[in-house]
mmCIF file of N, CA and C in Angstrom:
data_model
loop_
_atom_site.group_PDB
_atom_site.id
_atom_site.type_symbol
_atom_site.label_atom_id
_atom_site.label_comp_id
_atom_site.label_asym_id
_atom_site.label_seq_id
_atom_site.Cartn_x
_atom_site.Cartn_y
_atom_site.Cartn_z
ATOM 1 N N MET A 15 0.821 -1.153 -0.083
ATOM 2 C CA MET A 15 0.046 0.047 -0.021
ATOM 3 C C MET A 15 0.887 1.187 0.047
ATOM 4 N N ASN A 16 0.857 2.068 -0.996
ATOM 5 C CA ASN A 16 1.580 3.272 -1.221
ATOM 6 C C ASN A 16 0.732 4.334 -0.746
ATOM 7 N N LYS A 17 1.142 5.060 0.355
ATOM 8 C CA LYS A 17 0.530 6.246 0.769
ATOM 9 C C LYS A 17 1.154 7.546 0.356
ATOM 10 N N ASN A 18 0.113 8.450 -0.026
ATOM 11 C CA ASN A 18 0.698 9.798 -0.483
ATOM 12 C C ASN A 18 0.232 10.780 0.575
ATOM 13 N N LYS A 19 0.827 12.015 0.484
ATOM 14 C CA LYS A 19 0.496 13.059 1.381
ATOM 15 C C LYS A 19 -0.585 13.943 0.630
ATOM 16 N N TYR A 20 -1.727 14.164 1.332
ATOM 17 C CA TYR A 20 -2.733 14.894 0.789
ATOM 18 C C TYR A 20 -3.049 15.987 1.626
ATOM 19 N N TYR A 21 -3.489 17.157 0.948
ATOM 20 C CA TYR A 21 -3.912 18.286 1.727
ATOM 21 C C TYR A 21 -5.488 18.489 1.663
ATOM 22 N N ILE A 22 -6.153 18.648 2.783
ATOM 23 C CA ILE A 22 -7.594 18.723 2.794
ATOM 24 C C ILE A 22 -8.007 20.084 3.355
ATOM 25 N N ASN A 23 -8.966 20.694 2.588
ATOM 26 C CA ASN A 23 -9.624 21.901 3.060
ATOM 27 C C ASN A 23 -11.143 21.439 3.389
ATOM 28 N N MET A 24 -11.582 21.459 4.601
ATOM 29 C CA MET A 24 -12.877 21.100 4.900
ATOM 30 C C MET A 24 -13.921 22.082 4.432
ATOM 31 N N GLY A 25 -13.676 23.266 4.364
ATOM 32 C CA GLY A 25 -14.743 24.285 3.909
ATOM 33 C C GLY A 25 -15.058 24.113 2.476
ATOM 34 N N THR A 26 -14.069 23.838 1.660
ATOM 35 C CA THR A 26 -14.281 23.554 0.237
ATOM 36 C C THR A 26 -14.463 22.172 -0.132
ATOM 37 N N GLN A 27 -14.070 21.295 0.784
ATOM 38 C CA GLN A 27 -14.034 19.943 0.596
ATOM 39 C C GLN A 27 -13.039 19.478 -0.581
ATOM 40 N N GLU A 28 -11.964 20.264 -0.571
ATOM 41 C CA GLU A 28 -10.919 19.972 -1.562
ATOM 42 C C GLU A 28 -9.917 18.957 -0.969
ATOM 43 N N ILE A 29 -9.663 18.112 -1.815
ATOM 44 C CA ILE A 29 -8.519 17.092 -1.611
ATOM 45 C C ILE A 29 -7.446 17.226 -2.648
ATOM 46 N N SER A 30 -6.177 17.524 -2.244
ATOM 47 C CA SER A 30 -5.162 17.754 -3.285
ATOM 48 C C SER A 30 -3.773 17.183 -2.790
ATOM 49 N N LEU A 31 -3.172 16.720 -3.886
ATOM 50 C CA LEU A 31 -1.693 16.318 -3.662
ATOM 51 C C LEU A 31 -0.804 17.511 -3.588
ATOM 52 N N ASN A 32 -1.267 18.695 -4.061
ATOM 53 C CA ASN A 32 -0.461 19.842 -4.153
ATOM 54 C C ASN A 32 -0.836 20.876 -3.105
ATOM 55 N N HIS A 33 0.201 21.353 -2.407
ATOM 56 C CA HIS A 33 -0.138 22.376 -1.263
ATOM 57 C C HIS A 33 -0.195 23.813 -2.025
ATOM 58 N N ASP A 34 -1.438 24.384 -1.878
ATOM 59 C CA ASP A 34 -1.687 25.564 -2.382
ATOM 60 C C ASP A 34 -1.966 26.570 -1.192
ATOM 61 N N ALA A 35 -2.312 27.789 -1.519
ATOM 62 C CA ALA A 35 -2.377 28.802 -0.473
ATOM 63 C C ALA A 35 -3.321 28.471 0.827
ATOM 64 N N ASN A 36 -4.387 27.860 0.446
ATOM 65 C CA ASN A 36 -5.423 27.601 1.602
ATOM 66 C C ASN A 36 -6.001 26.252 1.621
ATOM 67 N N ASN A 37 -5.390 25.224 1.148
ATOM 68 C CA ASN A 37 -5.960 23.897 1.028
ATOM 69 C C ASN A 37 -5.309 23.044 2.103
ATOM 70 N N ASP A 38 -4.763 23.588 3.158
ATOM 71 C CA ASP A 38 -4.052 22.671 4.145
ATOM 72 C C ASP A 38 -4.632 22.842 5.565
ATOM 73 N N ASP A 39 -6.040 22.812 5.624
ATOM 74 C CA ASP A 39 -6.736 22.680 6.883
ATOM 75 C C ASP A 39 -6.058 21.467 7.661
ATOM 76 N N PHE A 40 -6.033 20.329 6.903
ATOM 77 C CA PHE A 40 -5.578 19.038 7.411
ATOM 78 C C PHE A 40 -4.656 18.414 6.418
ATOM 79 N N VAL A 41 -3.586 17.603 7.029
ATOM 80 C CA VAL A 41 -2.631 16.785 6.185
ATOM 81 C C VAL A 41 -2.903 15.534 6.543
ATOM 82 N N VAL A 42 -3.108 14.478 5.484
ATOM 83 C CA VAL A 42 -3.289 13.035 5.644
ATOM 84 C C VAL A 42 -2.280 12.364 4.734
ATOM 85 N N PHE A 43 -1.997 11.168 5.226
ATOM 86 C CA PHE A 43 -1.266 10.230 4.454
ATOM 87 C C PHE A 43 -2.284 9.019 4.150
ATOM 88 N N ALA A 44 -2.534 8.874 2.851
ATOM 89 C CA ALA A 44 -3.574 7.943 2.498
ATOM 90 C C ALA A 44 -3.292 7.272 1.202
ATOM 91 N N THR A 45 -3.855 6.033 0.965
ATOM 92 C CA THR A 45 -3.822 5.407 -0.189
ATOM 93 C C THR A 45 -4.890 5.969 -1.231
ATOM 94 N N GLU A 46 -4.937 5.737 -2.477
ATOM 95 C CA GLU A 46 -5.888 6.318 -3.395
ATOM 96 C C GLU A 46 -7.274 5.787 -2.956
ATOM 97 N N GLU A 47 -7.411 4.546 -2.585
ATOM 98 C CA GLU A 47 -8.714 3.946 -2.064
ATOM 99 C C GLU A 47 -9.302 4.796 -0.792
ATOM 100 N N GLU A 48 -8.338 5.153 0.125
ATOM 101 C CA GLU A 48 -8.752 5.897 1.241
ATOM 102 C C GLU A 48 -9.232 7.313 0.864
ATOM 103 N N ILE A 49 -8.520 7.904 -0.149
ATOM 104 C CA ILE A 49 -8.919 9.130 -0.592
ATOM 105 C C ILE A 49 -10.259 9.251 -1.264
ATOM 106 N N ILE A 50 -10.526 8.043 -1.897
ATOM 107 C CA ILE A 50 -11.856 7.827 -2.662
ATOM 108 C C ILE A 50 -12.903 7.792 -1.615
ATOM 109 N N LYS A 51 -12.681 7.075 -0.578
ATOM 110 C CA LYS A 51 -13.629 7.005 0.560
ATOM 111 C C LYS A 51 -13.936 8.410 1.085
ATOM 112 N N ILE A 52 -12.861 9.169 1.344
ATOM 113 C CA ILE A 52 -13.060 10.455 1.913
ATOM 114 C C ILE A 52 -13.924 11.329 0.929
ATOM 115 N N ARG A 53 -13.692 11.264 -0.314
ATOM 116 C CA ARG A 53 -14.363 11.883 -1.456
ATOM 117 C C ARG A 53 -15.962 11.549 -1.350
ATOM 118 N N GLU A 54 -16.111 10.197 -1.143
ATOM 119 C CA GLU A 54 -17.597 9.692 -1.168
ATOM 120 C C GLU A 54 -18.182 10.327 0.153
ATOM 121 N N ILE A 55 -17.548 10.409 1.273
ATOM 122 C CA ILE A 55 -18.101 10.981 2.463
ATOM 123 C C ILE A 55 -18.501 12.483 2.176
ATOM 124 N N PHE A 56 -17.378 13.186 1.612
ATOM 125 C CA PHE A 56 -17.708 14.636 1.235
ATOM 126 C C PHE A 56 -18.924 14.737 0.273
ATOM 127 N N ASP A 57 -19.110 13.777 -0.607
ATOM 128 C CA ASP A 57 -20.254 13.795 -1.492
ATOM 129 C C ASP A 57 -21.525 13.717 -0.683
ATOM 130 N N GLU A 58 -21.492 12.758 0.269
ATOM 131 C CA GLU A 58 -22.771 12.613 1.127
ATOM 132 C C GLU A 58 -22.949 13.963 1.945
ATOM 133 N N VAL A 59 -21.926 14.550 2.444
ATOM 134 C CA VAL A 59 -22.015 15.805 3.239
ATOM 135 C C VAL A 59 -22.693 16.802 2.352
ATOM 136 N N TYR A 60 -22.273 16.896 1.121
ATOM 137 C CA TYR A 60 -22.780 17.931 0.214
ATOM 138 C C TYR A 60 -24.247 17.562 0.029
ATOM 139 N N ASN A 61 -24.592 16.368 -0.304
ATOM 140 C CA ASN A 61 -25.976 15.983 -0.647
ATOM 141 C C ASN A 61 -26.923 16.280 0.523
ATOM 142 N N SER A 62 -26.485 15.943 1.729
ATOM 143 C CA SER A 62 -27.285 16.311 3.012
ATOM 144 C C SER A 62 -27.396 17.776 3.153
ATOM 145 N N ASP A 63 -26.361 18.439 2.887
ATOM 146 C CA ASP A 63 -26.388 19.921 2.928
ATOM 147 C C ASP A 63 -27.425 20.622 2.046
ATOM 148 N N MET A 64 -27.465 20.011 0.681
ATOM 149 C CA MET A 64 -28.393 20.542 -0.235
ATOM 150 C C MET A 64 -29.861 20.188 0.103
ATOM 151 N N ARG A 65 -30.146 18.952 0.625
ATOM 152 C CA ARG A 65 -31.509 18.613 1.074
ATOM 153 C C ARG A 65 -31.899 19.506 2.230
ATOM 154 N N SER A 66 -30.883 19.809 3.179
ATOM 155 C CA SER A 66 -31.174 20.713 4.320
ATOM 156 C C SER A 66 -31.579 22.197 3.806
ATOM 157 N N PHE A 67 -30.910 22.567 2.829
ATOM 158 C CA PHE A 67 -31.087 23.835 2.208
ATOM 159 C C PHE A 67 -32.537 23.887 1.664
ATOM 160 N N PHE A 68 -32.980 22.988 1.004
ATOM 161 C CA PHE A 68 -34.276 22.969 0.476
ATOM 162 C C PHE A 68 -35.387 22.825 1.603
ATOM 163 N N ARG A 69 -35.137 22.036 2.556
ATOM 164 C CA ARG A 69 -35.977 21.921 3.735
ATOM 165 C C ARG A 69 -36.065 23.133 4.551
ATOM 166 N N ALA A 70 -35.149 23.915 4.447
ATOM 167 C CA ALA A 70 -35.061 25.220 5.349
ATOM 168 C C ALA A 70 -36.169 26.165 4.857
ATOM 169 N N HIS A 71 -36.648 25.913 3.601
ATOM 170 C CA HIS A 71 -37.710 26.787 3.063
ATOM 171 C C HIS A 71 -39.082 26.337 3.362
ATOM 172 N N ILE A 72 -39.231 25.240 4.238
ATOM 173 C CA ILE A 72 -40.459 24.802 4.618
ATOM 174 C C ILE A 72 -40.604 25.209 6.002
ATOM 175 N N PRO A 73 -41.332 26.227 6.279
ATOM 176 C CA PRO A 73 -41.422 26.793 7.695
ATOM 177 C C PRO A 73 -42.109 25.813 8.659
ATOM 178 N N ALA A 74 -42.883 24.868 8.230
ATOM 179 C CA ALA A 74 -43.649 24.111 9.141
ATOM 180 C C ALA A 74 -42.793 22.976 9.754
ATOM 181 N N MET A 75 -41.555 22.782 9.192
ATOM 182 C CA MET A 75 -40.769 21.564 9.586
ATOM 183 C C MET A 75 -39.637 22.185 10.520
ATOM 184 N N PRO A 76 -39.689 21.952 11.917
ATOM 185 C CA PRO A 76 -38.583 22.520 12.717
ATOM 186 C C PRO A 76 -37.224 21.809 12.453
ATOM 187 N N TYR A 77 -36.169 22.609 12.704
ATOM 188 C CA TYR A 77 -34.810 22.076 12.520
ATOM 189 C C TYR A 77 -34.492 20.780 13.289
ATOM 190 N N HIS A 78 -34.796 20.784 14.480
ATOM 191 C CA HIS A 78 -34.602 19.722 15.243
ATOM 192 C C HIS A 78 -35.282 18.362 15.100
ATOM 193 N N GLN A 79 -36.154 18.457 14.090
ATOM 194 C CA GLN A 79 -36.914 17.213 13.537
ATOM 195 C C GLN A 79 -36.601 16.895 12.089
ATOM 196 N N ASP A 80 -35.391 17.204 11.674
ATOM 197 C CA ASP A 80 -35.056 17.184 10.245
ATOM 198 C C ASP A 80 -33.997 16.071 10.030
ATOM 199 N N GLN A 81 -34.265 15.007 9.517
ATOM 200 C CA GLN A 81 -33.327 13.899 9.155
ATOM 201 C C GLN A 81 -32.183 14.279 8.325
ATOM 202 N N ASP A 82 -32.377 15.304 7.472
ATOM 203 C CA ASP A 82 -31.284 15.721 6.586
ATOM 204 C C ASP A 82 -30.145 16.456 7.365
ATOM 205 N N ASN A 83 -30.615 17.261 8.393
ATOM 206 C CA ASN A 83 -29.562 17.841 9.197
ATOM 207 C C ASN A 83 -28.871 16.797 10.069
ATOM 208 N N ASP A 84 -29.562 15.822 10.551
ATOM 209 C CA ASP A 84 -28.902 14.664 11.289
ATOM 210 C C ASP A 84 -27.954 14.010 10.310
ATOM 211 N N ASP A 85 -28.333 13.716 9.096
ATOM 212 C CA ASP A 85 -27.451 13.110 8.129
ATOM 213 C C ASP A 85 -26.148 13.883 7.884
ATOM 214 N N TYR A 86 -26.332 15.114 7.789
ATOM 215 C CA TYR A 86 -25.272 16.119 7.570
ATOM 216 C C TYR A 86 -24.271 15.957 8.755
ATOM 217 N N ASP A 87 -24.765 16.007 9.902
ATOM 218 C CA ASP A 87 -23.912 15.882 11.095
ATOM 219 C C ASP A 87 -23.194 14.648 11.119
ATOM 220 N N VAL A 88 -23.830 13.478 10.870
ATOM 221 C CA VAL A 88 -23.160 12.193 10.963
ATOM 222 C C VAL A 88 -22.096 12.058 9.883
ATOM 223 N N GLU A 89 -22.372 12.550 8.684
ATOM 224 C CA GLU A 89 -21.498 12.367 7.532
ATOM 225 C C GLU A 89 -20.203 13.305 7.879
ATOM 226 N N LEU A 90 -20.425 14.512 8.341
ATOM 227 C CA LEU A 90 -19.361 15.385 8.658
ATOM 228 C C LEU A 90 -18.488 14.871 9.736
ATOM 229 N N LYS A 91 -19.078 14.249 10.677
ATOM 230 C CA LYS A 91 -18.317 13.652 11.803
ATOM 231 C C LYS A 91 -17.580 12.396 11.214
ATOM 232 N N SER A 92 -18.153 11.685 10.382
ATOM 233 C CA SER A 92 -17.407 10.520 9.678
ATOM 234 C C SER A 92 -16.242 10.975 8.973
ATOM 235 N N ALA A 93 -16.346 12.141 8.160
ATOM 236 C CA ALA A 93 -15.155 12.689 7.451
ATOM 237 C C ALA A 93 -14.125 13.124 8.534
ATOM 238 N N PHE A 94 -14.418 13.821 9.585
ATOM 239 C CA PHE A 94 -13.480 14.158 10.565
ATOM 240 C C PHE A 94 -12.842 13.056 11.156
ATOM 241 N N ARG A 95 -13.511 11.953 11.504
ATOM 242 C CA ARG A 95 -12.928 10.683 12.090
ATOM 243 C C ARG A 95 -11.889 10.025 11.152
ATOM 244 N N MET A 96 -12.288 9.928 9.773
ATOM 245 C CA MET A 96 -11.338 9.359 8.864
ATOM 246 C C MET A 96 -10.082 10.169 8.683
ATOM 247 N N ILE A 97 -10.255 11.558 8.621
ATOM 248 C CA ILE A 97 -9.199 12.512 8.424
ATOM 249 C C ILE A 97 -8.301 12.366 9.687
ATOM 250 N N HIS A 98 -8.846 12.241 10.865
ATOM 251 C CA HIS A 98 -8.140 12.143 12.189
ATOM 252 C C HIS A 98 -7.264 10.760 12.103
ATOM 253 N N ASP A 99 -7.965 9.783 11.649
ATOM 254 C CA ASP A 99 -7.235 8.435 11.736
ATOM 255 C C ASP A 99 -6.076 8.437 10.659
ATOM 256 N N LEU A 100 -6.168 9.125 9.519
ATOM 257 C CA LEU A 100 -5.218 9.173 8.493
ATOM 258 C C LEU A 100 -4.208 10.359 8.661
ATOM 259 N N GLY A 101 -4.463 11.306 9.551
ATOM 260 C CA GLY A 101 -3.800 12.555 9.616
ATOM 261 C C GLY A 101 -2.377 12.436 10.265
ATOM 262 N N ASP A 102 -1.647 13.515 9.992
ATOM 263 C CA ASP A 102 -0.408 13.551 10.715
ATOM 264 C C ASP A 102 -0.559 14.041 12.076
ATOM 265 N N GLU A 103 0.410 14.166 12.827
ATOM 266 C CA GLU A 103 0.215 14.504 14.331
ATOM 267 C C GLU A 103 -0.483 15.946 14.454
ATOM 268 N N MET A 104 -0.129 16.836 13.678
ATOM 269 C CA MET A 104 -0.841 18.120 13.870
ATOM 270 C C MET A 104 -2.318 18.035 13.575
ATOM 271 N N THR A 105 -2.634 17.342 12.480
ATOM 272 C CA THR A 105 -3.981 17.120 12.166
ATOM 273 C C THR A 105 -4.730 16.414 13.266
ATOM 274 N N ARG A 106 -4.260 15.263 13.801
ATOM 275 C CA ARG A 106 -4.933 14.592 14.914
ATOM 276 C C ARG A 106 -5.149 15.477 16.074
ATOM 277 N N GLU A 107 -4.135 16.272 16.467
ATOM 278 C CA GLU A 107 -4.101 17.156 17.619
ATOM 279 C C GLU A 107 -5.247 18.268 17.339
ATOM 280 N N HIS A 108 -5.278 18.779 16.137
ATOM 281 C CA HIS A 108 -6.234 19.870 15.905
ATOM 282 C C HIS A 108 -7.692 19.276 16.004
ATOM 283 N N ILE A 109 -7.962 18.096 15.447
ATOM 284 C CA ILE A 109 -9.244 17.501 15.476
ATOM 285 C C ILE A 109 -9.625 17.151 16.932
ATOM 286 N N GLU A 110 -8.820 16.704 17.700
ATOM 287 C CA GLU A 110 -8.938 16.328 19.075
ATOM 288 C C GLU A 110 -9.346 17.660 19.928
ATOM 289 N N GLN A 111 -8.596 18.650 19.625
ATOM 290 C CA GLN A 111 -8.855 19.846 20.399
ATOM 291 C C GLN A 111 -10.351 20.382 19.961
ATOM 292 N N MET A 112 -10.726 20.183 18.839
ATOM 293 C CA MET A 112 -12.164 20.620 18.361
ATOM 294 C C MET A 112 -13.189 19.857 19.122
ATOM 295 N N LYS A 113 -12.859 18.609 19.562
ATOM 296 C CA LYS A 113 -13.807 17.850 20.377
ATOM 297 C C LYS A 113 -15.015 17.443 19.629
ATOM 298 N N ILE A 114 -14.802 17.338 18.284
ATOM 299 C CA ILE A 114 -15.913 17.012 17.408
ATOM 300 C C ILE A 114 -16.217 15.507 17.443
ATOM 301 N N LEU A 115 -15.237 14.796 17.788
ATOM 302 C CA LEU A 115 -15.422 13.212 17.798
ATOM 303 C C LEU A 115 -15.905 12.716 19.067
ATOM 304 N N GLU A 116 -16.021 13.567 20.100
ATOM 305 C CA GLU A 116 -16.473 13.070 21.357
ATOM 306 C C GLU A 116 -18.019 12.931 21.262
ATOM 307 N N ASP A 117 -18.502 11.888 21.864
ATOM 308 C CA ASP A 117 -19.870 11.561 22.020
ATOM 309 C C ASP A 117 -20.585 12.218 23.186
#
């Protein structure tokens, strides 16, 4: 298994082999298959976010009773968990300080 260094920007959901100005929120060392899995998780985060956007325009449905928002939270946490597991020391420490993986 050959692992490469990747730079991840959570805001834009960018995954890159090249370090650019603002794409280094997190650094991971991953195989191509692991990066594909992160990309799939990001796709699910995006899909949940889009469904939540449309749901937000229905005033009769409260936020706290919205499965799309719950799905978004679960997928985002899943992305952070995988990035933590594959990350360098700074990435792992940063995510741990965020306390996003605590239940």
